[in-house]
């Protein structure tokens, strides 16, 4: 076991998990001293009827919803944060309930910064450590099982005028309470279930294999990997598998706990860049890049990748695989899982960059965009926790393989 000489670990989010967890929200708000929350969500969640489920769970309580905003875009937007802060103040709200995926939760975190600390420009709080005191009460209700944002101290919010995604990092961004209720993911389409689960898988795997790992984040990461491996295909093939959905919701939260306390590496660096340059959903990027990240770093941390085989495939496969082959086997199983998800979603789960299409069937990542992605990735902070250094040429090397969907030629990996 890797035991660093020094590390910090913090997860102070109260977690309420179960098939009727939503019904606990009124009592949870009361303990936080709040009674007039603003609900933040998106059109997809609203259209799926999930806000009705939430309101039904709060019916008969003393909670009076102050405002509902249901137009958060797929990528969080700093302009939306400014609009929400004004709405919160105008309606006299005293808490936030974020219901949605990572964009909604990150947008709510950004809104909470402004309504708690004052001001009208979120840019003033960008970066690490700029938020220095407790914020308004916030409850996070994830409707995907991927981002783990309900457990993280990070919000990533886009500034489209500058074509950037801005990170906000502070322990005060941790929500007060996370509600994990499988009813909130029941209507999630198969392709989104697939890539959000692989997003959580990537959080856990990079948390376990990158430089800032520690024993506490390891424990969360390994259980998250096992829960996803055992449940994601079953849930896609059997959408009514509520036990499996609850397992994925817990895996997502555990992945969030893990990476929030150990950080991530090159998969996230290149994924952030791809999202910024081509607007590819984050989970899609993670699915594609995850095996490449493990291959690129294998000369540095192959022993850790080998250990992933146990939660990915179980004790029998782990014991039957020679020690020297376990790392390669772990990568092969992740590629096999991506293939199985591709098949189970009627080919909507992308295995390579050239397979990523928007709703109109247009290819989202073209070859001429690869240099722009590589350039943006060199400026992403996640790469600093990667076991091996990367520069523009290294990112291009990975991108060209990921575009075609072919394994990385590890003989050409720079060994710094």
mmCIF file of C-alpha atoms in Angstrom:
data_model
loop_
_atom_site.group_PDB
_atom_site.id
_atom_site.type_symbol
_atom_site.label_atom_id
_atom_site.label_comp_id
_atom_site.label_asym_id
_atom_site.label_seq_id
_atom_site.Cartn_x
_atom_site.Cartn_y
_atom_site.Cartn_z
ATOM 1 C CA UNK A 1 0.000 0.000 0.000
ATOM 2 C CA UNK A 2 1.234 3.488 -0.868
ATOM 3 C CA UNK A 3 1.356 5.594 2.303
ATOM 4 C CA UNK A 4 2.499 9.177 1.665
ATOM 5 C CA UNK A 5 4.516 10.953 4.295
ATOM 6 C CA UNK A 6 1.829 13.627 4.456
ATOM 7 C CA UNK A 7 -1.685 14.017 3.108
ATOM 8 C CA UNK A 8 -4.991 15.736 3.846
ATOM 9 C CA UNK A 9 -8.439 14.208 3.498
ATOM 10 C CA UNK A 10 -11.799 15.887 4.024
ATOM 11 C CA UNK A 11 -15.372 14.842 3.281
ATOM 12 C CA UNK A 12 -17.893 16.629 5.451
ATOM 13 C CA UNK A 13 -20.930 16.172 3.197
ATOM 14 C CA UNK A 14 -23.772 14.475 5.035
ATOM 15 C CA UNK A 15 -24.975 11.687 2.766
ATOM 16 C CA UNK A 16 -28.550 10.410 2.730
ATOM 17 C CA UNK A 17 -28.803 7.347 0.480
ATOM 18 C CA UNK A 18 -31.801 5.138 -0.138
ATOM 19 C CA UNK A 19 -34.964 4.444 -2.082
ATOM 20 C CA UNK A 20 -36.865 7.178 -0.181
ATOM 21 C CA UNK A 21 -34.004 9.579 0.476
ATOM 22 C CA UNK A 22 -35.835 12.541 -1.110
ATOM 23 C CA UNK A 23 -38.414 12.470 1.688
ATOM 24 C CA UNK A 24 -35.644 13.460 4.117
ATOM 25 C CA UNK A 25 -35.105 16.876 2.484
ATOM 26 C CA UNK A 26 -37.585 18.891 4.612
ATOM 27 C CA UNK A 27 -35.992 17.692 7.825
ATOM 28 C CA UNK A 28 -32.538 18.259 6.376
ATOM 29 C CA UNK A 29 -33.402 21.855 5.470
ATOM 30 C CA UNK A 30 -34.735 22.423 8.962
ATOM 31 C CA UNK A 31 -31.453 21.285 10.499
ATOM 32 C CA UNK A 32 -29.688 23.805 8.255
ATOM 33 C CA UNK A 33 -31.984 26.621 9.422
ATOM 34 C CA UNK A 34 -33.566 27.078 5.992
ATOM 35 C CA UNK A 35 -37.177 27.008 4.793
ATOM 36 C CA UNK A 36 -37.279 28.862 1.455
ATOM 37 C CA UNK A 37 -34.943 27.138 -1.009
ATOM 38 C CA UNK A 38 -34.384 27.940 -4.653
ATOM 39 C CA UNK A 39 -34.413 24.856 -6.890
ATOM 40 C CA UNK A 40 -31.873 24.857 -9.714
ATOM 41 C CA UNK A 41 -32.198 22.309 -12.504
ATOM 42 C CA UNK A 42 -32.291 21.931 -16.289
ATOM 43 C CA UNK A 43 -34.914 21.322 -18.963
ATOM 44 C CA UNK A 44 -34.123 17.623 -19.178
ATOM 45 C CA UNK A 45 -34.702 17.038 -15.481
ATOM 46 C CA UNK A 46 -37.846 19.156 -15.532
ATOM 47 C CA UNK A 47 -39.154 17.390 -18.638
ATOM 48 C CA UNK A 48 -38.532 13.974 -17.107
ATOM 49 C CA UNK A 49 -40.837 14.921 -14.229
ATOM 50 C CA UNK A 50 -38.125 14.707 -11.573
ATOM 51 C CA UNK A 51 -38.999 18.080 -10.022
ATOM 52 C CA UNK A 52 -42.532 16.750 -9.526
ATOM 53 C CA UNK A 53 -41.029 13.764 -7.707
ATOM 54 C CA UNK A 54 -39.021 16.170 -5.539
ATOM 55 C CA UNK A 55 -42.023 18.373 -4.809
ATOM 56 C CA UNK A 56 -44.073 15.289 -3.974
ATOM 57 C CA UNK A 57 -41.454 14.241 -1.457
ATOM 58 C CA UNK A 58 -41.661 17.680 0.235
ATOM 59 C CA UNK A 59 -45.470 17.904 0.138
ATOM 60 C CA UNK A 60 -47.016 18.593 3.504
ATOM 61 C CA UNK A 61 -43.810 19.991 4.968
ATOM 62 C CA UNK A 62 -43.116 23.576 6.000
ATOM 63 C CA UNK A 63 -40.754 24.067 3.069
ATOM 64 C CA UNK A 64 -41.846 26.876 0.718
ATOM 65 C CA UNK A 65 -39.947 26.817 -2.547
ATOM 66 C CA UNK A 66 -38.897 30.392 -3.315
ATOM 67 C CA UNK A 67 -38.013 29.945 -6.987
ATOM 68 C CA UNK A 68 -37.415 27.263 -9.603
ATOM 69 C CA UNK A 69 -34.904 27.831 -12.406
ATOM 70 C CA UNK A 70 -34.919 25.031 -14.982
ATOM 71 C CA UNK A 71 -32.711 26.384 -17.780
ATOM 72 C CA UNK A 72 -29.170 25.463 -16.804
ATOM 73 C CA UNK A 73 -27.342 24.608 -20.077
ATOM 74 C CA UNK A 74 -25.428 21.335 -20.670
ATOM 75 C CA UNK A 75 -22.184 23.159 -19.874
ATOM 76 C CA UNK A 76 -22.271 25.495 -16.876
ATOM 77 C CA UNK A 77 -22.209 29.131 -17.948
ATOM 78 C CA UNK A 78 -21.003 32.098 -15.942
ATOM 79 C CA UNK A 79 -23.839 34.242 -17.348
ATOM 80 C CA UNK A 80 -26.404 31.794 -15.955
ATOM 81 C CA UNK A 81 -24.737 32.005 -12.548
ATOM 82 C CA UNK A 82 -25.151 35.793 -12.605
ATOM 83 C CA UNK A 83 -28.837 35.430 -13.574
ATOM 84 C CA UNK A 84 -29.449 32.921 -10.785
ATOM 85 C CA UNK A 85 -27.797 35.070 -8.153
ATOM 86 C CA UNK A 86 -30.150 37.936 -9.018
ATOM 87 C CA UNK A 87 -33.200 35.629 -8.940
ATOM 88 C CA UNK A 88 -32.165 34.213 -5.544
ATOM 89 C CA UNK A 89 -31.880 37.699 -4.078
ATOM 90 C CA UNK A 90 -35.082 39.006 -5.682
ATOM 91 C CA UNK A 91 -37.127 36.092 -4.282
ATOM 92 C CA UNK A 92 -35.609 36.238 -0.807
ATOM 93 C CA UNK A 93 -34.421 32.607 -0.822
ATOM 94 C CA UNK A 94 -32.321 31.168 1.999
ATOM 95 C CA UNK A 95 -30.956 27.913 0.559
ATOM 96 C CA UNK A 96 -30.228 26.057 -2.686
ATOM 97 C CA UNK A 97 -31.399 22.654 -3.895
ATOM 98 C CA UNK A 98 -29.466 21.600 -6.996
ATOM 99 C CA UNK A 99 -31.194 18.808 -8.942
ATOM 100 C CA UNK A 100 -29.282 17.530 -11.935
ATOM 101 C CA UNK A 101 -25.916 16.453 -13.307
ATOM 102 C CA UNK A 102 -22.543 18.074 -13.006
ATOM 103 C CA UNK A 103 -23.456 21.253 -14.865
ATOM 104 C CA UNK A 104 -26.421 21.939 -12.583
ATOM 105 C CA UNK A 105 -24.473 21.184 -9.418
ATOM 106 C CA UNK A 106 -21.504 23.298 -10.514
ATOM 107 C CA UNK A 107 -23.841 26.142 -11.524
ATOM 108 C CA UNK A 108 -25.475 25.989 -8.088
ATOM 109 C CA UNK A 109 -22.063 26.108 -6.399
ATOM 110 C CA UNK A 110 -21.155 29.182 -8.421
ATOM 111 C CA UNK A 111 -24.474 30.803 -7.547
ATOM 112 C CA UNK A 112 -23.908 30.040 -3.881
ATOM 113 C CA UNK A 113 -20.590 31.879 -4.003
ATOM 114 C CA UNK A 114 -22.213 35.091 -5.220
ATOM 115 C CA UNK A 115 -25.310 35.009 -2.970
ATOM 116 C CA UNK A 116 -23.176 34.219 0.087
ATOM 117 C CA UNK A 117 -20.126 36.395 -0.447
ATOM 118 C CA UNK A 118 -21.653 39.231 -2.438
ATOM 119 C CA UNK A 119 -20.802 40.839 -5.725
ATOM 120 C CA UNK A 120 -22.075 40.391 -9.258
ATOM 121 C CA UNK A 121 -19.034 38.905 -10.995
ATOM 122 C CA UNK A 122 -18.130 35.301 -10.294
ATOM 123 C CA UNK A 123 -14.730 35.834 -11.932
ATOM 124 C CA UNK A 124 -13.561 37.523 -8.736
ATOM 125 C CA UNK A 125 -13.667 34.132 -6.972
ATOM 126 C CA UNK A 126 -12.019 31.966 -9.667
ATOM 127 C CA UNK A 127 -9.133 29.695 -8.785
ATOM 128 C CA UNK A 128 -8.120 27.879 -5.618
ATOM 129 C CA UNK A 129 -8.751 29.279 -2.170
ATOM 130 C CA UNK A 130 -10.586 32.468 -3.154
ATOM 131 C CA UNK A 131 -13.725 31.333 -1.286
ATOM 132 C CA UNK A 132 -12.746 31.693 2.361
ATOM 133 C CA UNK A 133 -15.905 31.289 4.466
ATOM 134 C CA UNK A 134 -19.051 29.224 4.795
ATOM 135 C CA UNK A 135 -21.727 29.626 2.141
ATOM 136 C CA UNK A 136 -25.530 29.391 2.236
ATOM 137 C CA UNK A 137 -27.101 25.945 2.868
ATOM 138 C CA UNK A 138 -26.988 23.742 -0.215
ATOM 139 C CA UNK A 139 -28.468 20.309 -0.907
ATOM 140 C CA UNK A 140 -27.242 18.375 -3.931
ATOM 141 C CA UNK A 141 -29.550 15.870 -5.604
ATOM 142 C CA UNK A 142 -27.634 14.215 -8.476
ATOM 143 C CA UNK A 143 -29.691 12.874 -11.381
ATOM 144 C CA UNK A 144 -26.749 11.210 -13.102
ATOM 145 C CA UNK A 145 -24.290 8.772 -11.588
ATOM 146 C CA UNK A 146 -21.080 10.272 -12.852
ATOM 147 C CA UNK A 147 -19.726 13.619 -11.834
ATOM 148 C CA UNK A 148 -19.625 13.064 -8.090
ATOM 149 C CA UNK A 149 -19.988 16.825 -7.855
ATOM 150 C CA UNK A 150 -22.178 16.356 -4.787
ATOM 151 C CA UNK A 151 -18.999 15.316 -2.955
ATOM 152 C CA UNK A 152 -16.399 17.637 -4.432
ATOM 153 C CA UNK A 153 -14.890 20.951 -3.480
ATOM 154 C CA UNK A 154 -14.644 21.943 -7.137
ATOM 155 C CA UNK A 155 -16.909 23.732 -9.605
ATOM 156 C CA UNK A 156 -15.991 24.134 -13.269
ATOM 157 C CA UNK A 157 -17.888 26.953 -14.968
ATOM 158 C CA UNK A 158 -17.499 28.064 -18.579
ATOM 159 C CA UNK A 159 -16.853 31.583 -19.754
ATOM 160 C CA UNK A 160 -17.862 31.359 -23.411
ATOM 161 C CA UNK A 161 -16.744 34.862 -24.250
ATOM 162 C CA UNK A 162 -13.176 33.774 -23.443
ATOM 163 C CA UNK A 163 -13.684 30.146 -24.585
ATOM 164 C CA UNK A 164 -12.503 28.905 -21.180
ATOM 165 C CA UNK A 165 -13.630 26.611 -18.431
ATOM 166 C CA UNK A 166 -12.826 28.217 -15.083
ATOM 167 C CA UNK A 167 -12.115 26.138 -11.969
ATOM 168 C CA UNK A 168 -13.313 27.209 -8.522
ATOM 169 C CA UNK A 169 -11.779 25.253 -5.645
ATOM 170 C CA UNK A 170 -12.551 25.550 -1.936
ATOM 171 C CA UNK A 171 -13.700 23.279 0.900
ATOM 172 C CA UNK A 172 -16.569 25.733 1.324
ATOM 173 C CA UNK A 173 -17.955 24.596 -2.047
ATOM 174 C CA UNK A 174 -18.800 21.193 -0.600
ATOM 175 C CA UNK A 175 -22.600 20.875 -0.408
ATOM 176 C CA UNK A 176 -24.015 20.450 3.089
ATOM 177 C CA UNK A 177 -26.056 17.385 2.153
ATOM 178 C CA UNK A 178 -26.091 14.914 -0.746
ATOM 179 C CA UNK A 179 -29.282 13.002 -1.513
ATOM 180 C CA UNK A 180 -28.727 9.693 -3.352
ATOM 181 C CA UNK A 181 -32.121 8.400 -4.485
ATOM 182 C CA UNK A 182 -32.325 5.958 -7.428
ATOM 183 C CA UNK A 183 -35.659 7.441 -8.554
ATOM 184 C CA UNK A 184 -33.689 10.409 -9.859
ATOM 185 C CA UNK A 185 -31.738 8.332 -12.424
ATOM 186 C CA UNK A 186 -34.558 6.008 -13.506
ATOM 187 C CA UNK A 187 -35.309 7.963 -16.701
ATOM 188 C CA UNK A 188 -31.673 8.501 -17.684
ATOM 189 C CA UNK A 189 -31.140 7.358 -21.309
ATOM 190 C CA UNK A 190 -28.808 4.366 -21.786
ATOM 191 C CA UNK A 191 -26.029 6.327 -23.532
ATOM 192 C CA UNK A 192 -25.931 8.932 -20.762
ATOM 193 C CA UNK A 193 -26.012 6.209 -18.117
ATOM 194 C CA UNK A 194 -22.987 4.689 -19.860
ATOM 195 C CA UNK A 195 -20.760 7.731 -20.166
ATOM 196 C CA UNK A 196 -21.647 9.154 -16.764
ATOM 197 C CA UNK A 197 -20.746 5.835 -15.150
ATOM 198 C CA UNK A 198 -17.420 5.892 -17.010
ATOM 199 C CA UNK A 199 -16.916 9.439 -15.771
ATOM 200 C CA UNK A 200 -17.207 8.131 -12.202
ATOM 201 C CA UNK A 201 -14.946 5.206 -13.115
ATOM 202 C CA UNK A 202 -12.309 7.653 -14.358
ATOM 203 C CA UNK A 203 -12.516 9.730 -11.190
ATOM 204 C CA UNK A 204 -11.876 6.615 -9.132
ATOM 205 C CA UNK A 205 -9.101 5.220 -11.336
ATOM 206 C CA UNK A 206 -7.160 8.463 -11.675
ATOM 207 C CA UNK A 207 -7.585 9.042 -7.929
ATOM 208 C CA UNK A 208 -6.001 5.619 -7.338
ATOM 209 C CA UNK A 209 -3.178 5.890 -9.872
ATOM 210 C CA UNK A 210 -2.046 9.532 -9.800
ATOM 211 C CA UNK A 211 0.430 11.318 -7.569
ATOM 212 C CA UNK A 212 -1.694 12.647 -4.697
ATOM 213 C CA UNK A 213 -3.313 9.321 -3.747
ATOM 214 C CA UNK A 214 -3.669 8.369 -0.096
ATOM 215 C CA UNK A 215 -5.126 5.417 1.845
ATOM 216 C CA UNK A 216 -8.490 7.062 2.506
ATOM 217 C CA UNK A 217 -9.066 8.135 -1.093
ATOM 218 C CA UNK A 218 -7.896 4.659 -2.190
ATOM 219 C CA UNK A 219 -10.607 2.953 -0.159
ATOM 220 C CA UNK A 220 -13.338 5.076 -1.749
ATOM 221 C CA UNK A 221 -11.863 4.619 -5.233
ATOM 222 C CA UNK A 222 -11.651 0.843 -5.106
ATOM 223 C CA UNK A 223 -15.248 0.398 -3.949
ATOM 224 C CA UNK A 224 -16.465 2.828 -6.634
ATOM 225 C CA UNK A 225 -14.652 0.844 -9.361
ATOM 226 C CA UNK A 226 -16.151 -2.417 -8.124
ATOM 227 C CA UNK A 227 -19.710 -1.038 -7.921
ATOM 228 C CA UNK A 228 -19.540 0.370 -11.458
ATOM 229 C CA UNK A 229 -18.014 -2.770 -12.944
ATOM 230 C CA UNK A 230 -20.669 -4.957 -11.375
ATOM 231 C CA UNK A 231 -23.699 -2.814 -12.182
ATOM 232 C CA UNK A 232 -23.434 -0.496 -15.181
ATOM 233 C CA UNK A 233 -24.256 -3.017 -17.909
ATOM 234 C CA UNK A 234 -27.084 -4.551 -15.881
ATOM 235 C CA UNK A 235 -28.666 -1.139 -15.346
ATOM 236 C CA UNK A 236 -28.481 -0.281 -19.058
ATOM 237 C CA UNK A 237 -30.003 -3.620 -20.053
ATOM 238 C CA UNK A 238 -32.576 -3.526 -17.211
ATOM 239 C CA UNK A 239 -33.527 0.136 -16.590
ATOM 240 C CA UNK A 240 -35.819 -0.861 -13.712
ATOM 241 C CA UNK A 241 -32.899 -2.270 -11.708
ATOM 242 C CA UNK A 242 -33.240 0.156 -8.819
ATOM 243 C CA UNK A 243 -30.710 -1.644 -6.631
ATOM 244 C CA UNK A 244 -28.175 -1.278 -9.450
ATOM 245 C CA UNK A 245 -29.034 2.394 -9.841
ATOM 246 C CA UNK A 246 -28.550 2.947 -6.126
ATOM 247 C CA UNK A 247 -25.178 1.193 -6.417
ATOM 248 C CA UNK A 248 -24.138 3.499 -9.290
ATOM 249 C CA UNK A 249 -25.270 6.574 -7.345
ATOM 250 C CA UNK A 250 -23.085 5.483 -4.446
ATOM 251 C CA UNK A 251 -20.196 4.732 -6.805
ATOM 252 C CA UNK A 252 -20.418 8.219 -8.247
ATOM 253 C CA UNK A 253 -20.361 9.757 -4.779
ATOM 254 C CA UNK A 254 -17.395 7.582 -3.779
ATOM 255 C CA UNK A 255 -15.549 8.560 -6.951
ATOM 256 C CA UNK A 256 -16.181 12.198 -6.092
ATOM 257 C CA UNK A 257 -14.841 11.688 -2.563
ATOM 258 C CA UNK A 258 -11.756 9.956 -3.939
ATOM 259 C CA UNK A 259 -10.705 12.460 -6.569
ATOM 260 C CA UNK A 260 -11.661 15.457 -4.470
ATOM 261 C CA UNK A 261 -9.011 14.299 -1.986
ATOM 262 C CA UNK A 262 -6.340 13.044 -4.346
ATOM 263 C CA UNK A 263 -6.849 14.984 -7.562
ATOM 264 C CA UNK A 264 -6.709 13.530 -11.077
ATOM 265 C CA UNK A 265 -4.294 13.441 -14.018
ATOM 266 C CA UNK A 266 -3.854 13.528 -17.761
ATOM 267 C CA UNK A 267 -7.237 11.972 -18.625
ATOM 268 C CA UNK A 268 -8.936 14.945 -17.041
ATOM 269 C CA UNK A 269 -6.450 17.440 -18.468
ATOM 270 C CA UNK A 270 -7.097 16.305 -22.013
ATOM 271 C CA UNK A 271 -10.818 15.840 -21.321
ATOM 272 C CA UNK A 272 -11.214 19.393 -20.042
ATOM 273 C CA UNK A 273 -9.431 20.624 -23.170
ATOM 274 C CA UNK A 274 -11.671 18.590 -25.470
ATOM 275 C CA UNK A 275 -14.765 19.912 -23.748
ATOM 276 C CA UNK A 276 -13.528 23.481 -24.054
ATOM 277 C CA UNK A 277 -12.509 23.191 -27.704
ATOM 278 C CA UNK A 278 -15.264 20.961 -29.101
ATOM 279 C CA UNK A 279 -18.031 20.945 -26.427
ATOM 280 C CA UNK A 280 -17.896 17.171 -26.082
ATOM 281 C CA UNK A 281 -19.654 16.029 -22.862
ATOM 282 C CA UNK A 282 -17.137 15.397 -20.108
ATOM 283 C CA UNK A 283 -18.138 11.771 -19.510
ATOM 284 C CA UNK A 284 -17.719 10.957 -23.208
ATOM 285 C CA UNK A 285 -14.170 12.312 -23.060
ATOM 286 C CA UNK A 286 -13.427 10.286 -19.934
ATOM 287 C CA UNK A 287 -14.684 7.048 -21.520
ATOM 288 C CA UNK A 288 -12.451 7.503 -24.540
ATOM 289 C CA UNK A 289 -9.283 8.757 -22.819
ATOM 290 C CA UNK A 290 -9.241 6.491 -19.721
ATOM 291 C CA UNK A 291 -7.403 3.508 -21.295
ATOM 292 C CA UNK A 292 -4.895 5.881 -22.917
ATOM 293 C CA UNK A 293 -4.093 7.533 -19.606
ATOM 294 C CA UNK A 294 -3.340 4.146 -18.060
ATOM 295 C CA UNK A 295 -1.213 3.086 -21.035
ATOM 296 C CA UNK A 296 0.748 6.338 -21.099
ATOM 297 C CA UNK A 297 1.647 6.106 -17.408
ATOM 298 C CA UNK A 298 2.212 2.365 -17.184
ATOM 299 C CA UNK A 299 6.026 2.590 -17.039
ATOM 300 C CA UNK A 300 5.582 4.801 -13.960
ATOM 301 C CA UNK A 301 2.702 3.170 -12.089
ATOM 302 C CA UNK A 302 1.976 -0.172 -13.732
ATOM 303 C CA UNK A 303 1.886 -1.804 -10.285
ATOM 304 C CA UNK A 304 -1.094 0.390 -9.376
ATOM 305 C CA UNK A 305 -2.863 -0.296 -12.663
ATOM 306 C CA UNK A 306 -2.321 -4.016 -12.002
ATOM 307 C CA UNK A 307 -4.107 -3.660 -8.651
ATOM 308 C CA UNK A 308 -7.184 -2.292 -10.466
ATOM 309 C CA UNK A 309 -7.771 -5.710 -11.976
ATOM 310 C CA UNK A 310 -9.238 -6.970 -8.695
ATOM 311 C CA UNK A 311 -12.138 -4.474 -8.415
ATOM 312 C CA UNK A 312 -12.617 -4.465 -12.200
ATOM 313 C CA UNK A 313 -12.843 -8.210 -12.732
ATOM 314 C CA UNK A 314 -13.048 -9.923 -9.348
ATOM 315 C CA UNK A 315 -10.872 -12.295 -7.372
ATOM 316 C CA UNK A 316 -10.999 -15.241 -9.791
ATOM 317 C CA UNK A 317 -9.674 -13.281 -12.781
ATOM 318 C CA UNK A 318 -7.114 -11.465 -10.632
ATOM 319 C CA UNK A 319 -5.701 -14.697 -9.221
ATOM 320 C CA UNK A 320 -5.699 -16.432 -12.606
ATOM 321 C CA UNK A 321 -3.733 -13.608 -14.282
ATOM 322 C CA UNK A 322 0.084 -13.652 -13.917
ATOM 323 C CA UNK A 323 1.342 -10.644 -11.982
ATOM 324 C CA UNK A 324 3.272 -9.225 -14.968
ATOM 325 C CA UNK A 325 0.120 -9.274 -17.116
ATOM 326 C CA UNK A 326 -2.348 -7.705 -14.676
ATOM 327 C CA UNK A 327 -1.862 -4.086 -15.731
ATOM 328 C CA UNK A 328 -2.398 -4.860 -19.427
ATOM 329 C CA UNK A 329 -5.385 -7.028 -18.481
ATOM 330 C CA UNK A 330 -6.940 -4.155 -16.515
ATOM 331 C CA UNK A 331 -6.646 -1.841 -19.534
ATOM 332 C CA UNK A 332 -8.073 -4.543 -21.801
ATOM 333 C CA UNK A 333 -11.086 -4.955 -19.491
ATOM 334 C CA UNK A 334 -11.784 -1.217 -19.594
ATOM 335 C CA UNK A 335 -11.662 -1.307 -23.404
ATOM 336 C CA UNK A 336 -13.952 -4.368 -23.329
ATOM 337 C CA UNK A 337 -16.370 -2.478 -21.086
ATOM 338 C CA UNK A 338 -16.403 0.457 -23.522
ATOM 339 C CA UNK A 339 -17.135 -2.014 -26.334
ATOM 340 C CA UNK A 340 -19.952 -3.653 -24.329
ATOM 341 C CA UNK A 341 -21.438 -0.224 -23.596
ATOM 342 C CA UNK A 342 -21.131 0.646 -27.301
ATOM 343 C CA UNK A 343 -23.116 -2.492 -28.156
ATOM 344 C CA UNK A 344 -25.678 -2.049 -25.370
ATOM 345 C CA UNK A 345 -26.450 1.554 -26.370
ATOM 346 C CA UNK A 346 -26.956 0.867 -30.076
ATOM 347 C CA UNK A 347 -23.511 2.324 -30.862
ATOM 348 C CA UNK A 348 -24.168 5.646 -29.118
ATOM 349 C CA UNK A 349 -21.366 5.093 -26.581
ATOM 350 C CA UNK A 350 -18.252 6.345 -28.372
ATOM 351 C CA UNK A 351 -15.010 4.326 -28.305
ATOM 352 C CA UNK A 352 -12.913 6.910 -30.169
ATOM 353 C CA UNK A 353 -12.927 10.629 -30.915
ATOM 354 C CA UNK A 354 -14.063 10.067 -34.495
ATOM 355 C CA UNK A 355 -17.199 8.340 -33.163
ATOM 356 C CA UNK A 356 -18.411 11.391 -31.216
ATOM 357 C CA UNK A 357 -21.416 13.031 -32.874
ATOM 358 C CA UNK A 358 -23.801 15.777 -31.821
ATOM 359 C CA UNK A 359 -27.600 15.526 -31.899
ATOM 360 C CA UNK A 360 -27.621 16.474 -35.575
ATOM 361 C CA UNK A 361 -25.209 13.705 -36.472
ATOM 362 C CA UNK A 362 -22.288 16.075 -37.025
ATOM 363 C CA UNK A 363 -18.820 14.926 -35.984
ATOM 364 C CA UNK A 364 -17.807 16.954 -32.939
ATOM 365 C CA UNK A 365 -14.031 16.349 -33.012
ATOM 366 C CA UNK A 366 -12.291 16.651 -36.357
ATOM 367 C CA UNK A 367 -8.595 16.005 -36.899
ATOM 368 C CA UNK A 368 -7.812 19.644 -37.460
ATOM 369 C CA UNK A 369 -8.984 20.347 -33.881
ATOM 370 C CA UNK A 370 -6.407 18.044 -32.287
ATOM 371 C CA UNK A 371 -3.614 20.689 -32.059
ATOM 372 C CA UNK A 372 -6.029 23.119 -30.374
ATOM 373 C CA UNK A 373 -7.002 20.435 -27.838
ATOM 374 C CA UNK A 374 -3.350 19.602 -27.172
ATOM 375 C CA UNK A 375 -2.507 23.268 -26.679
ATOM 376 C CA UNK A 376 -5.339 23.737 -24.179
ATOM 377 C CA UNK A 377 -4.390 20.549 -22.323
ATOM 378 C CA UNK A 378 -0.873 21.841 -21.677
ATOM 379 C CA UNK A 379 -2.413 24.611 -19.568
ATOM 380 C CA UNK A 380 -4.707 22.386 -17.502
ATOM 381 C CA UNK A 381 -3.746 22.017 -13.848
ATOM 382 C CA UNK A 382 -4.767 18.338 -13.682
ATOM 383 C CA UNK A 383 -1.637 17.275 -15.564
ATOM 384 C CA UNK A 384 0.545 18.309 -12.623
ATOM 385 C CA UNK A 385 -0.707 15.277 -10.668
ATOM 386 C CA UNK A 386 -0.027 12.887 -13.536
ATOM 387 C CA UNK A 387 2.760 10.351 -12.903
ATOM 388 C CA UNK A 388 4.584 11.239 -16.149
ATOM 389 C CA UNK A 389 5.171 14.732 -17.556
ATOM 390 C CA UNK A 390 3.391 15.782 -20.741
ATOM 391 C CA UNK A 391 4.005 18.486 -23.308
ATOM 392 C CA UNK A 392 2.279 19.443 -26.558
ATOM 393 C CA UNK A 393 3.872 16.570 -28.531
ATOM 394 C CA UNK A 394 2.861 14.044 -25.874
ATOM 395 C CA UNK A 395 -0.739 15.202 -25.911
ATOM 396 C CA UNK A 396 -0.780 15.026 -29.722
ATOM 397 C CA UNK A 397 0.609 11.477 -29.525
ATOM 398 C CA UNK A 398 -2.295 10.456 -27.272
ATOM 399 C CA UNK A 399 -4.914 12.393 -29.238
ATOM 400 C CA UNK A 400 -3.988 10.836 -32.566
ATOM 401 C CA UNK A 401 -4.364 7.340 -31.140
ATOM 402 C CA UNK A 402 -7.605 8.228 -29.351
ATOM 403 C CA UNK A 403 -8.998 9.723 -32.553
ATOM 404 C CA UNK A 404 -8.586 6.404 -34.361
ATOM 405 C CA UNK A 405 -9.429 4.292 -31.310
ATOM 406 C CA UNK A 406 -6.231 2.238 -31.490
ATOM 407 C CA UNK A 407 -4.104 1.297 -28.445
ATOM 408 C CA UNK A 408 -1.179 3.539 -27.618
ATOM 409 C CA UNK A 409 2.207 2.405 -28.932
ATOM 410 C CA UNK A 410 3.882 2.323 -25.520
ATOM 411 C CA UNK A 411 7.337 2.045 -27.098
ATOM 412 C CA UNK A 412 6.949 5.700 -28.123
ATOM 413 C CA UNK A 413 5.907 7.018 -24.710
ATOM 414 C CA UNK A 414 8.373 9.536 -23.324
ATOM 415 C CA UNK A 415 10.027 8.261 -20.173
ATOM 416 C CA UNK A 416 11.065 11.361 -18.276
#
